[in-house]
Short mmCIF file of C-alpha atoms and ligand atoms in Angstrom, two decimals:
data_model
loop_
_atom_site.label_atom_id
_atom_site.label_comp_id
_atom_site.label_asym_id
_atom_site.label_seq_id
_atom_site.Cartn_x
_atom_site.Cartn_y
_atom_site.Cartn_z
CA MET A 4 112.87 -86.31 -53.53
CA ALA A 5 112.32 -85.77 -57.20
CA SER A 6 110.79 -89.23 -57.66
CA ARG A 7 107.88 -88.55 -55.22
CA PRO A 8 104.61 -88.50 -57.06
CA LEU A 9 102.64 -85.31 -56.79
CA THR A 10 99.58 -85.14 -54.50
CA PRO A 11 96.50 -86.54 -56.28
CA ARG A 12 94.26 -83.92 -57.94
CA ARG A 13 91.42 -84.07 -55.47
CA PRO A 14 92.31 -81.33 -53.11
CA TRP A 15 93.62 -78.94 -55.85
CA GLU A 16 90.96 -78.57 -58.52
CA ASP A 17 90.11 -74.80 -58.82
CA ARG A 18 91.58 -74.04 -55.45
CA ARG A 19 93.10 -70.58 -55.17
CA VAL A 20 96.70 -70.55 -53.94
CA VAL A 21 98.41 -67.26 -53.28
CA LEU A 22 102.19 -67.85 -53.56
CA GLY A 23 104.21 -65.13 -51.95
CA VAL A 24 107.85 -64.98 -52.98
CA ALA A 25 110.31 -62.99 -50.94
CA GLY A 26 113.79 -62.08 -51.96
CA GLY A 27 116.12 -65.08 -51.42
CA ILE A 28 118.05 -67.28 -53.76
CA ALA A 29 115.58 -70.12 -53.18
CA ALA A 30 113.11 -68.00 -55.20
CA TYR A 31 114.19 -69.90 -58.32
CA LYS A 32 112.65 -73.09 -56.78
CA SER A 33 109.38 -71.21 -56.46
CA VAL A 34 108.87 -71.20 -60.16
CA GLU A 35 108.78 -74.97 -60.10
CA LEU A 36 106.42 -74.79 -57.14
CA ALA A 37 104.07 -72.51 -59.01
CA ARG A 38 104.26 -74.86 -62.02
CA ASN A 39 103.60 -77.99 -59.93
CA LEU A 40 100.51 -76.37 -58.29
CA THR A 41 99.20 -75.16 -61.57
CA ARG A 42 99.64 -78.74 -63.12
CA LEU A 43 97.59 -80.06 -60.18
CA GLY A 44 94.70 -77.83 -61.08
CA ALA A 45 95.15 -74.96 -58.69
CA GLN A 46 94.81 -71.33 -59.69
CA VAL A 47 98.07 -69.76 -58.54
CA ASP A 48 98.31 -66.00 -57.89
CA VAL A 49 101.93 -65.08 -57.35
CA VAL A 50 102.93 -62.03 -55.29
CA LEU A 51 106.57 -60.94 -55.45
CA THR A 52 108.25 -58.60 -53.02
CA SER A 53 110.52 -55.95 -54.60
CA SER A 54 113.66 -57.91 -53.59
CA ALA A 55 112.24 -61.15 -54.96
CA LYS A 56 112.45 -59.52 -58.39
CA GLU A 57 116.26 -59.36 -58.01
CA PHE A 58 116.34 -63.16 -58.07
CA VAL A 59 113.44 -64.04 -60.46
CA THR A 60 111.12 -62.18 -62.78
CA PRO A 61 107.29 -61.94 -62.62
CA LEU A 62 107.36 -63.20 -66.25
CA SER A 63 108.75 -66.57 -65.19
CA PHE A 64 105.76 -67.08 -62.87
CA GLU A 65 103.28 -65.79 -65.45
CA ALA A 66 104.63 -68.29 -68.00
CA VAL A 67 103.96 -71.22 -65.69
CA THR A 68 100.70 -70.11 -64.02
CA GLY A 69 99.06 -68.43 -66.97
CA ARG A 70 98.06 -65.65 -64.53
CA ALA A 71 99.28 -62.19 -63.80
CA ALA A 72 102.12 -62.08 -61.16
CA HIS A 73 101.49 -59.21 -58.76
CA GLN A 74 104.22 -56.91 -57.48
CA SER A 75 102.71 -53.79 -56.14
CA LEU A 76 100.14 -52.76 -53.53
CA PHE A 77 99.26 -49.82 -55.74
CA SER A 78 98.54 -51.34 -59.11
CA ALA A 79 96.63 -49.25 -61.56
CA GLY A 80 92.89 -49.61 -61.52
CA ASP A 81 92.85 -52.24 -58.63
CA SER A 82 93.32 -50.49 -55.32
CA ALA A 83 91.75 -53.40 -53.39
CA LEU A 84 94.02 -56.05 -54.92
CA HIS A 85 95.39 -57.11 -51.49
CA ILE A 86 91.90 -57.56 -50.13
CA ARG A 87 90.60 -59.47 -53.16
CA LEU A 88 93.62 -61.85 -53.26
CA ALA A 89 93.38 -62.32 -49.47
CA ARG A 90 89.70 -63.08 -49.63
CA GLU A 91 89.83 -65.41 -52.59
CA ALA A 92 92.75 -67.44 -51.39
CA ASP A 93 92.09 -70.98 -50.09
CA VAL A 94 95.66 -71.14 -48.83
CA VAL A 95 98.59 -68.68 -48.77
CA CYS A 96 102.19 -69.88 -49.09
CA VAL A 97 105.26 -67.78 -48.70
CA ALA A 98 108.20 -69.55 -50.29
CA PRO A 99 110.87 -68.54 -49.70
CA ALA A 100 110.02 -66.78 -46.42
CA THR A 101 113.24 -64.83 -45.75
CA ALA A 102 114.44 -63.62 -42.36
CA ASN A 103 113.09 -60.11 -43.14
CA LEU A 104 109.64 -61.48 -44.32
CA LEU A 105 109.38 -63.54 -41.07
CA ALA A 106 110.27 -60.50 -38.93
CA GLU A 107 107.65 -58.41 -40.82
CA ALA A 108 104.98 -61.14 -40.52
CA ALA A 109 105.76 -61.85 -36.82
CA HIS A 110 105.27 -58.10 -35.95
CA GLY A 111 102.38 -57.40 -38.28
CA PHE A 112 104.19 -55.00 -40.55
CA ALA A 113 102.22 -54.31 -43.76
CA GLY A 114 104.52 -52.26 -45.96
CA ASP A 115 103.93 -54.06 -49.26
CA LEU A 116 101.38 -56.22 -51.05
CA LEU A 117 102.57 -59.53 -49.66
CA THR A 118 102.68 -58.48 -46.00
CA THR A 119 99.35 -56.54 -46.26
CA LEU A 120 97.75 -59.61 -47.74
CA LEU A 121 99.03 -61.83 -44.83
CA LEU A 122 97.19 -59.48 -42.40
CA ALA A 123 94.00 -59.39 -44.50
CA THR A 124 93.55 -63.14 -45.26
CA GLU A 125 91.70 -65.68 -43.17
CA ALA A 126 93.05 -68.63 -45.18
CA PRO A 127 95.64 -70.85 -43.78
CA VAL A 128 99.20 -69.60 -44.15
CA VAL A 129 102.15 -71.79 -44.84
CA LEU A 130 105.59 -70.18 -44.46
CA CYS A 131 108.59 -71.85 -45.92
CA PRO A 132 111.74 -70.30 -44.37
CA ALA A 133 114.90 -70.10 -46.42
CA MET A 134 118.07 -68.24 -45.42
CA ASN A 135 121.64 -68.67 -44.44
CA HIS A 136 122.00 -70.90 -41.46
CA HIS A 137 123.55 -68.16 -39.24
CA MET A 138 120.53 -65.95 -39.94
CA PHE A 139 118.20 -68.91 -39.25
CA ARG A 140 119.82 -69.71 -35.97
CA HIS A 141 119.87 -66.05 -34.91
CA VAL A 142 117.90 -65.55 -31.69
CA GLN A 143 115.67 -62.90 -33.28
CA THR A 144 114.76 -65.19 -36.21
CA GLN A 145 114.02 -67.97 -33.81
CA ALA A 146 111.83 -65.76 -31.72
CA ASN A 147 109.91 -64.59 -34.76
CA LEU A 148 109.40 -68.26 -35.83
CA GLU A 149 108.10 -69.08 -32.46
CA VAL A 150 105.52 -66.33 -32.63
CA LEU A 151 104.45 -67.42 -36.14
CA ALA A 152 104.36 -71.17 -35.36
CA ARG A 153 101.93 -70.49 -32.47
CA ARG A 154 99.70 -68.26 -34.49
CA PRO A 155 96.39 -69.97 -35.34
CA GLY A 156 96.14 -70.95 -38.98
CA TYR A 157 99.88 -70.70 -39.54
CA LEU A 158 102.25 -73.54 -40.34
CA VAL A 159 106.03 -73.21 -40.53
CA ALA A 160 107.23 -75.80 -43.07
CA GLY A 161 110.95 -76.47 -42.94
CA PRO A 162 113.63 -75.37 -43.38
CA ALA A 163 115.68 -78.42 -44.32
CA THR A 164 119.36 -78.85 -43.46
CA GLY A 165 121.68 -78.94 -46.44
CA ALA A 166 124.19 -77.04 -48.60
CA MET A 167 123.93 -73.25 -48.45
CA ALA A 168 124.41 -70.72 -51.21
CA TYR A 169 127.63 -68.67 -51.44
CA GLY A 170 129.82 -71.70 -50.60
CA GLU A 171 128.83 -71.64 -46.89
CA GLU A 172 129.09 -74.83 -44.85
CA GLU A 173 125.90 -77.02 -44.49
CA GLY A 174 123.28 -76.11 -42.01
CA PRO A 175 119.53 -75.48 -41.43
CA GLY A 176 118.05 -72.81 -43.69
CA ARG A 177 117.40 -74.58 -47.09
CA MET A 178 113.92 -74.16 -48.33
CA LEU A 179 111.92 -77.40 -48.59
CA GLU A 180 111.77 -78.87 -52.13
CA PRO A 181 108.75 -77.84 -54.11
CA GLU A 182 107.23 -81.44 -53.96
CA GLU A 183 107.35 -81.14 -50.15
CA ILE A 184 105.75 -77.74 -50.12
CA VAL A 185 102.99 -79.05 -52.34
CA GLU A 186 102.34 -81.69 -49.74
CA HIS A 187 102.13 -79.19 -46.93
CA LEU A 188 99.69 -77.01 -48.84
CA GLY A 189 97.57 -80.05 -49.85
CA ARG A 190 97.27 -80.85 -46.19
CA ALA A 191 96.40 -77.29 -45.29
CA LEU A 192 93.61 -77.56 -47.81
CA ALA A 193 92.34 -80.99 -47.06
CA ALA A 194 92.80 -81.41 -43.26
CA GLY A 195 89.69 -81.49 -41.21
CA PRO A 196 87.72 -83.53 -38.70
CA PRO A 197 87.98 -86.25 -37.70
CA TRP A 198 91.63 -86.59 -38.88
CA SER A 199 93.12 -83.21 -37.85
CA GLY A 200 95.70 -83.94 -35.17
CA LEU A 201 94.42 -87.51 -34.83
CA PRO A 202 97.30 -90.01 -33.73
CA VAL A 203 97.54 -92.65 -36.36
CA LEU A 204 99.92 -95.55 -36.26
CA VAL A 205 100.89 -97.44 -39.42
CA THR A 206 103.27 -100.35 -39.93
CA ALA A 207 104.77 -101.07 -43.29
CA GLY A 208 107.35 -103.14 -45.21
CA PRO A 209 108.90 -106.45 -44.47
CA THR A 210 110.95 -107.59 -41.50
CA ARG A 211 114.30 -109.13 -41.77
CA GLU A 212 115.41 -111.89 -39.48
CA PRO A 213 119.10 -112.31 -39.48
CA LEU A 214 120.81 -115.62 -40.09
CA ASP A 215 124.34 -114.34 -39.94
CA PRO A 216 125.80 -110.86 -40.45
CA VAL A 217 125.11 -110.82 -44.22
CA ARG A 218 122.02 -113.01 -44.73
CA PHE A 219 118.51 -112.79 -43.49
CA VAL A 220 115.09 -114.45 -43.78
CA GLY A 221 112.56 -111.94 -45.22
CA ASN A 222 109.88 -111.42 -47.79
CA ARG A 223 109.20 -109.44 -50.88
CA SER A 224 107.21 -106.58 -49.31
CA SER A 225 108.19 -103.15 -50.75
CA GLY A 226 106.36 -101.20 -48.09
CA ARG A 227 104.49 -99.09 -50.79
CA MET A 228 101.00 -99.84 -49.46
CA GLY A 229 101.80 -98.87 -45.89
CA TYR A 230 103.73 -95.78 -47.03
CA ALA A 231 100.77 -94.73 -49.16
CA ILE A 232 98.40 -95.09 -46.21
CA ALA A 233 100.74 -93.10 -43.98
CA GLN A 234 101.07 -90.28 -46.47
CA ALA A 235 97.28 -90.27 -47.20
CA ALA A 236 96.43 -90.05 -43.43
CA TRP A 237 98.94 -87.16 -42.92
CA ARG A 238 97.41 -85.36 -45.86
CA ARG A 239 94.08 -85.49 -44.18
CA GLY A 240 95.63 -83.87 -41.09
CA ALA A 241 96.54 -86.88 -38.85
CA ALA A 242 99.71 -86.98 -36.77
CA VAL A 243 101.20 -90.14 -38.28
CA THR A 244 103.79 -92.54 -36.91
CA LEU A 245 105.07 -94.98 -39.42
CA ILE A 246 106.98 -97.97 -38.24
CA SER A 247 108.74 -99.40 -41.18
CA GLY A 248 110.83 -102.40 -41.89
CA PRO A 249 113.71 -101.95 -44.40
CA THR A 250 112.48 -100.46 -47.64
CA ALA A 251 113.90 -98.40 -50.53
CA LEU A 252 111.29 -95.67 -50.01
CA ASP A 253 111.79 -92.08 -48.87
CA ALA A 254 109.97 -91.17 -45.64
CA PRO A 255 106.60 -89.75 -46.40
CA VAL A 256 106.41 -85.96 -45.98
CA GLY A 257 105.47 -84.92 -42.47
CA VAL A 258 105.28 -88.46 -41.08
CA GLU A 259 107.37 -89.50 -38.18
CA ARG A 260 109.10 -92.65 -39.39
CA VAL A 261 110.72 -95.28 -37.13
CA VAL A 262 112.83 -97.71 -39.02
CA VAL A 263 113.31 -101.23 -37.66
CA GLU A 264 114.64 -104.45 -39.00
CA THR A 265 113.34 -107.43 -37.14
CA ALA A 266 109.80 -108.42 -36.04
CA ARG A 267 110.81 -108.09 -32.38
CA GLU A 268 112.15 -104.58 -33.02
CA MET A 269 108.89 -103.78 -34.85
CA GLN A 270 106.96 -105.15 -31.82
CA ALA A 271 108.92 -102.90 -29.45
CA ALA A 272 108.38 -99.79 -31.55
CA VAL A 273 104.62 -100.53 -31.96
CA ALA A 274 104.29 -101.02 -28.19
CA LYS A 275 105.90 -97.59 -27.69
CA ALA A 276 103.73 -95.84 -30.25
CA LEU A 277 100.45 -97.60 -29.49
CA PRO A 278 99.24 -95.65 -26.41
CA GLY A 279 97.11 -92.90 -27.58
CA SER A 280 96.87 -94.07 -31.19
CA ARG A 281 93.20 -93.67 -32.44
CA VAL A 282 93.76 -95.45 -35.70
CA VAL A 283 96.14 -98.40 -36.05
CA ILE A 284 96.79 -99.81 -39.54
CA MET A 285 99.05 -102.85 -39.65
CA ALA A 286 100.15 -103.11 -43.25
CA ALA A 287 103.62 -104.63 -42.53
CA ALA A 288 104.41 -108.11 -43.88
CA VAL A 289 105.98 -109.29 -40.60
CA ALA A 290 108.12 -112.42 -41.01
CA ASP A 291 106.34 -115.12 -39.07
CA PHE A 292 109.46 -117.03 -38.43
CA ARG A 293 113.10 -116.20 -37.44
CA PRO A 294 116.23 -118.35 -37.42
CA ALA A 295 116.44 -119.83 -33.94
CA ALA A 296 120.20 -118.89 -33.84
CA THR A 297 121.93 -115.98 -35.46
CA GLU A 298 125.61 -116.77 -36.18
CA ALA A 299 128.10 -114.13 -35.24
CA SER A 300 130.25 -114.64 -38.29
CA LYS A 301 129.35 -115.35 -41.84
CA ILE A 302 128.34 -118.97 -42.41
CA LYS A 303 130.94 -120.58 -44.78
CA ARG A 304 129.83 -122.54 -47.84
CA ASN A 305 132.01 -125.56 -46.95
CA GLY A 306 129.59 -126.33 -44.09
CA ALA A 307 126.72 -127.15 -46.50
CA PRO A 308 124.36 -128.82 -46.46
CA PHE A 309 123.03 -127.54 -43.19
CA GLU A 310 119.59 -126.97 -41.68
CA ILE A 311 118.15 -123.65 -40.57
CA VAL A 312 115.85 -124.12 -37.63
CA LEU A 313 113.11 -121.46 -37.55
CA GLU A 314 111.12 -120.33 -34.58
CA ALA A 315 107.92 -118.32 -34.44
CA ASN A 316 107.96 -114.51 -34.17
CA PRO A 317 105.32 -112.88 -31.98
CA ASP A 318 102.14 -111.82 -33.69
CA ILE A 319 102.47 -108.08 -33.17
CA LEU A 320 98.84 -107.33 -34.02
CA VAL A 321 97.53 -109.97 -31.57
CA GLU A 322 99.92 -108.67 -28.92
CA THR A 323 98.42 -105.14 -29.17
CA ARG A 324 95.03 -106.34 -27.96
CA ARG A 325 96.02 -105.73 -24.35
CA SER A 326 97.12 -102.16 -24.74
CA ARG A 327 94.88 -100.63 -27.50
CA THR A 328 93.38 -97.26 -26.76
CA PRO A 329 89.67 -97.87 -25.94
CA GLY A 330 87.66 -97.06 -29.10
CA ALA A 331 90.76 -97.17 -31.41
CA VAL A 332 90.00 -98.38 -34.99
CA VAL A 333 92.32 -101.24 -35.65
CA VAL A 334 92.90 -102.36 -39.14
CA GLY A 335 94.88 -105.45 -40.26
CA PHE A 336 95.89 -106.78 -43.64
CA ALA A 337 95.53 -110.38 -44.80
CA LEU A 338 97.76 -111.86 -47.42
CA GLU A 339 95.99 -114.95 -48.75
CA THR A 340 96.81 -117.13 -51.69
CA GLY A 341 93.51 -119.06 -51.35
CA ASP A 342 90.09 -118.80 -49.71
CA LEU A 343 90.63 -115.07 -49.43
CA VAL A 344 87.38 -114.05 -47.77
CA THR A 345 87.11 -117.10 -45.37
CA ASN A 346 90.75 -116.71 -44.23
CA ALA A 347 90.65 -112.98 -43.96
CA GLY A 348 87.39 -113.25 -41.93
CA ALA A 349 89.09 -115.64 -39.52
CA LYS A 350 92.00 -113.23 -39.01
CA LEU A 351 89.55 -110.42 -38.45
CA LYS A 352 88.04 -112.29 -35.51
CA ASP A 353 91.25 -113.82 -34.17
CA LYS A 354 93.03 -110.50 -34.11
CA ALA A 355 89.99 -108.56 -32.87
CA LEU A 356 90.08 -106.10 -35.81
CA ASP A 357 87.50 -103.56 -36.94
CA LEU A 358 88.46 -103.97 -40.53
CA ILE A 359 90.68 -106.17 -42.59
CA VAL A 360 92.21 -105.54 -45.94
CA ALA A 361 92.62 -108.81 -47.88
CA ASN A 362 94.63 -109.30 -51.00
CA ASP A 363 96.11 -112.15 -53.08
CA PRO A 364 99.58 -111.31 -54.15
CA ARG A 365 99.40 -113.81 -57.04
CA GLU A 366 96.64 -111.71 -58.69
CA GLU A 367 97.83 -109.58 -61.65
CA GLY A 368 98.57 -106.04 -60.49
CA SER A 369 98.33 -107.01 -56.73
CA GLY A 370 100.79 -107.59 -54.01
CA PHE A 371 104.48 -106.93 -53.85
CA GLU A 372 106.69 -104.53 -55.86
CA VAL A 373 103.88 -103.10 -57.91
CA GLU A 374 102.24 -99.73 -57.78
CA THR A 375 98.66 -101.19 -57.82
CA ASN A 376 96.60 -103.43 -55.62
CA ARG A 377 93.16 -105.12 -55.77
CA VAL A 378 91.80 -105.54 -52.18
CA THR A 379 88.68 -106.73 -50.45
CA LEU A 380 87.61 -105.02 -47.23
CA LEU A 381 85.86 -107.00 -44.62
CA ASP A 382 84.36 -105.62 -41.39
CA GLN A 383 83.02 -106.97 -38.09
CA GLU A 384 79.40 -106.85 -39.27
CA GLY A 385 80.25 -109.30 -42.18
CA ASN A 386 80.21 -106.53 -44.92
CA THR A 387 82.49 -107.35 -47.78
CA GLU A 388 83.59 -104.64 -50.22
CA GLU A 389 85.67 -105.62 -53.24
CA LEU A 390 87.54 -102.71 -54.63
CA PRO A 391 88.69 -102.69 -58.32
CA LEU A 392 92.37 -102.66 -59.32
CA LEU A 393 93.60 -99.21 -58.16
CA SER A 394 96.83 -97.53 -57.45
CA LYS A 395 98.13 -98.08 -53.93
CA ALA A 396 97.61 -94.35 -53.32
CA GLU A 397 93.94 -94.74 -54.31
CA VAL A 398 93.52 -97.82 -52.24
CA ALA A 399 94.85 -95.84 -49.32
CA GLU A 400 92.31 -93.02 -49.91
CA ARG A 401 89.45 -95.59 -50.15
CA LEU A 402 90.51 -97.35 -46.99
CA LEU A 403 90.69 -94.09 -45.04
CA ASP A 404 87.26 -93.15 -46.43
CA ARG A 405 86.06 -96.49 -45.01
CA ILE A 406 87.70 -95.87 -41.66
CA GLU A 407 86.60 -92.28 -41.29
CA PRO A 408 83.01 -92.93 -40.02
CA MET A 409 84.40 -95.42 -37.51
CA ILE A 410 86.55 -92.88 -35.79
CA GLY A 411 85.04 -91.71 -32.55
CA ALA A 412 82.67 -94.64 -32.42
CA THR A 413 83.23 -96.39 -29.02
CA GLY A 414 82.09 -99.90 -29.92
CA ALA A 415 81.08 -102.13 -32.73
CA ALA A 416 77.34 -101.35 -32.11
CA SER A 417 77.69 -97.67 -32.98
CA ARG A 418 79.78 -98.19 -36.08
CA THR A 419 78.34 -97.65 -39.46
CA LYS A 420 76.54 -100.67 -40.83
CA GLY A 421 77.52 -101.61 -44.29
CA GLY A 422 76.39 -98.89 -46.72
CA ARG A 423 78.59 -96.74 -48.80
CA PRO A 424 81.28 -94.90 -46.97
CA ARG A 425 80.87 -91.13 -46.83
CA SER A 426 83.20 -89.72 -49.50
CA ARG A 427 85.25 -86.68 -48.85
CA SER A 428 84.48 -83.54 -50.78
CA ARG A 429 88.12 -82.80 -51.44
N1 CTP B 13 101.00 -109.58 -38.40
C1 CTP B 13 101.58 -109.19 -37.18
N2 CTP B 13 102.57 -109.98 -36.66
C2 CTP B 13 103.03 -111.16 -37.32
C3 CTP B 13 102.27 -111.54 -38.48
C4 CTP B 13 101.26 -110.76 -38.99
O1 CTP B 13 101.29 -108.16 -36.68
N3 CTP B 13 103.90 -111.85 -36.77
C5 CTP B 13 99.84 -108.70 -38.88
C6 CTP B 13 100.08 -108.17 -40.28
O2 CTP B 13 100.76 -106.92 -40.22
C7 CTP B 13 98.73 -108.13 -40.87
C8 CTP B 13 98.04 -109.29 -40.20
O3 CTP B 13 98.74 -109.56 -38.99
O4 CTP B 13 98.06 -106.88 -40.52
C9 CTP B 13 97.91 -110.51 -40.96
O5 CTP B 13 99.13 -110.91 -41.52
P1 CTP B 13 99.28 -112.18 -42.50
O6 CTP B 13 100.70 -112.39 -42.81
O7 CTP B 13 98.29 -112.07 -43.60
O8 CTP B 13 98.72 -113.37 -41.49
P2 CTP B 13 99.42 -114.20 -40.38
O9 CTP B 13 98.72 -113.82 -39.15
O10 CTP B 13 100.88 -114.20 -40.49
O11 CTP B 13 98.84 -115.64 -40.83
P3 CTP B 13 99.30 -116.67 -41.98
O12 CTP B 13 100.64 -116.22 -42.37
O13 CTP B 13 99.27 -117.98 -41.29
O14 CTP B 13 98.32 -116.51 -43.12
#
């Protein structure tokens, strides 16, 4: 988790985050959360409950946010503090949200600054539960969570399953890590039409075609480009399914990941996820060939030289043509080592795509196993847009900006003609 890059700055600059901290041992992680949010450019107002102060001091938060940390409903000279904080907040996060805090919030109690503020705010509220797993599983806590999860504008993020405090056995109740909470807050700030709740399907990574139990035919795809797209679409509010070949990457936060190995497994997973998908982005580097035979035991070296007979894998993208959701935006990638625009243009037509993202892996900073990419976007109307060398996260954002006006259009005729894509304000 620690290696995941922080959300890009865009949604954070000058946004007001109220971070409510209730009294649980996970409160120590909230200091890091406050620090991360501040580093991203947000203005973080921390509100501690009286029991939170048993675990962590207001001073710790003030040191990382550069702002006063609030503790009392009745602070001298500011009797409307709860209303001011509630009104100014762009998003309210409670981390950790203890069993007691959840009970209070579910029932509308307003006995202190934090719970009062929860009633007074119209901003989205993200609750990050953290407690002992017996307390989490308790029927009353579950009932409270159910009420809160259904409440408009509320999101319950977590808990994760893992080691508990006080030497208890593992179970659900660990607060999400600060990096994951940042992602959920970023999404609460940035989500909006047309992405909110939109089913998006992304493929990523290589496929591996087994030769014997230890060897395979594959390629050098790292999956980074597809993962960046999946994460970026989720951040905009989409419901993302990521079908991934074998990679070393963590699942993007919030994304439903299906891990497959071979092209045929990927094809089956795509066929299952395709119905209802409104945007389909096929970034996977699918192996075009597989060994005609897979040996059940390891091939011994004393058999060499020997030949490997390869047979063609299905073209997953072409196969989707029959079952695409009408009006879905379908985007492919084209990996070309020559005649980039001509070859990618041909794939755009052959595979009946709305958009194709072409790149040459031999170009410096492009292709496999690097954090950057230089791509050219081609659409059905013959528009070609060359993007500069960008981080894969930024390429993902630019690609989604380009797709955005196509969503909801029911045919090529009603799609945007060339022109600059509408850029998002956050
Ligand atoms: N693709 C696919 N199934 C395959 C091969 C490719 O779904 N068996 C998809 C890729 O995910 C990508 C697009 O098709 O979105 C183009 O992939 P690419 O490897 O560039 O092209 P190919 O169709 O394999 O053509 P070639 O290798 O001959 O250039």
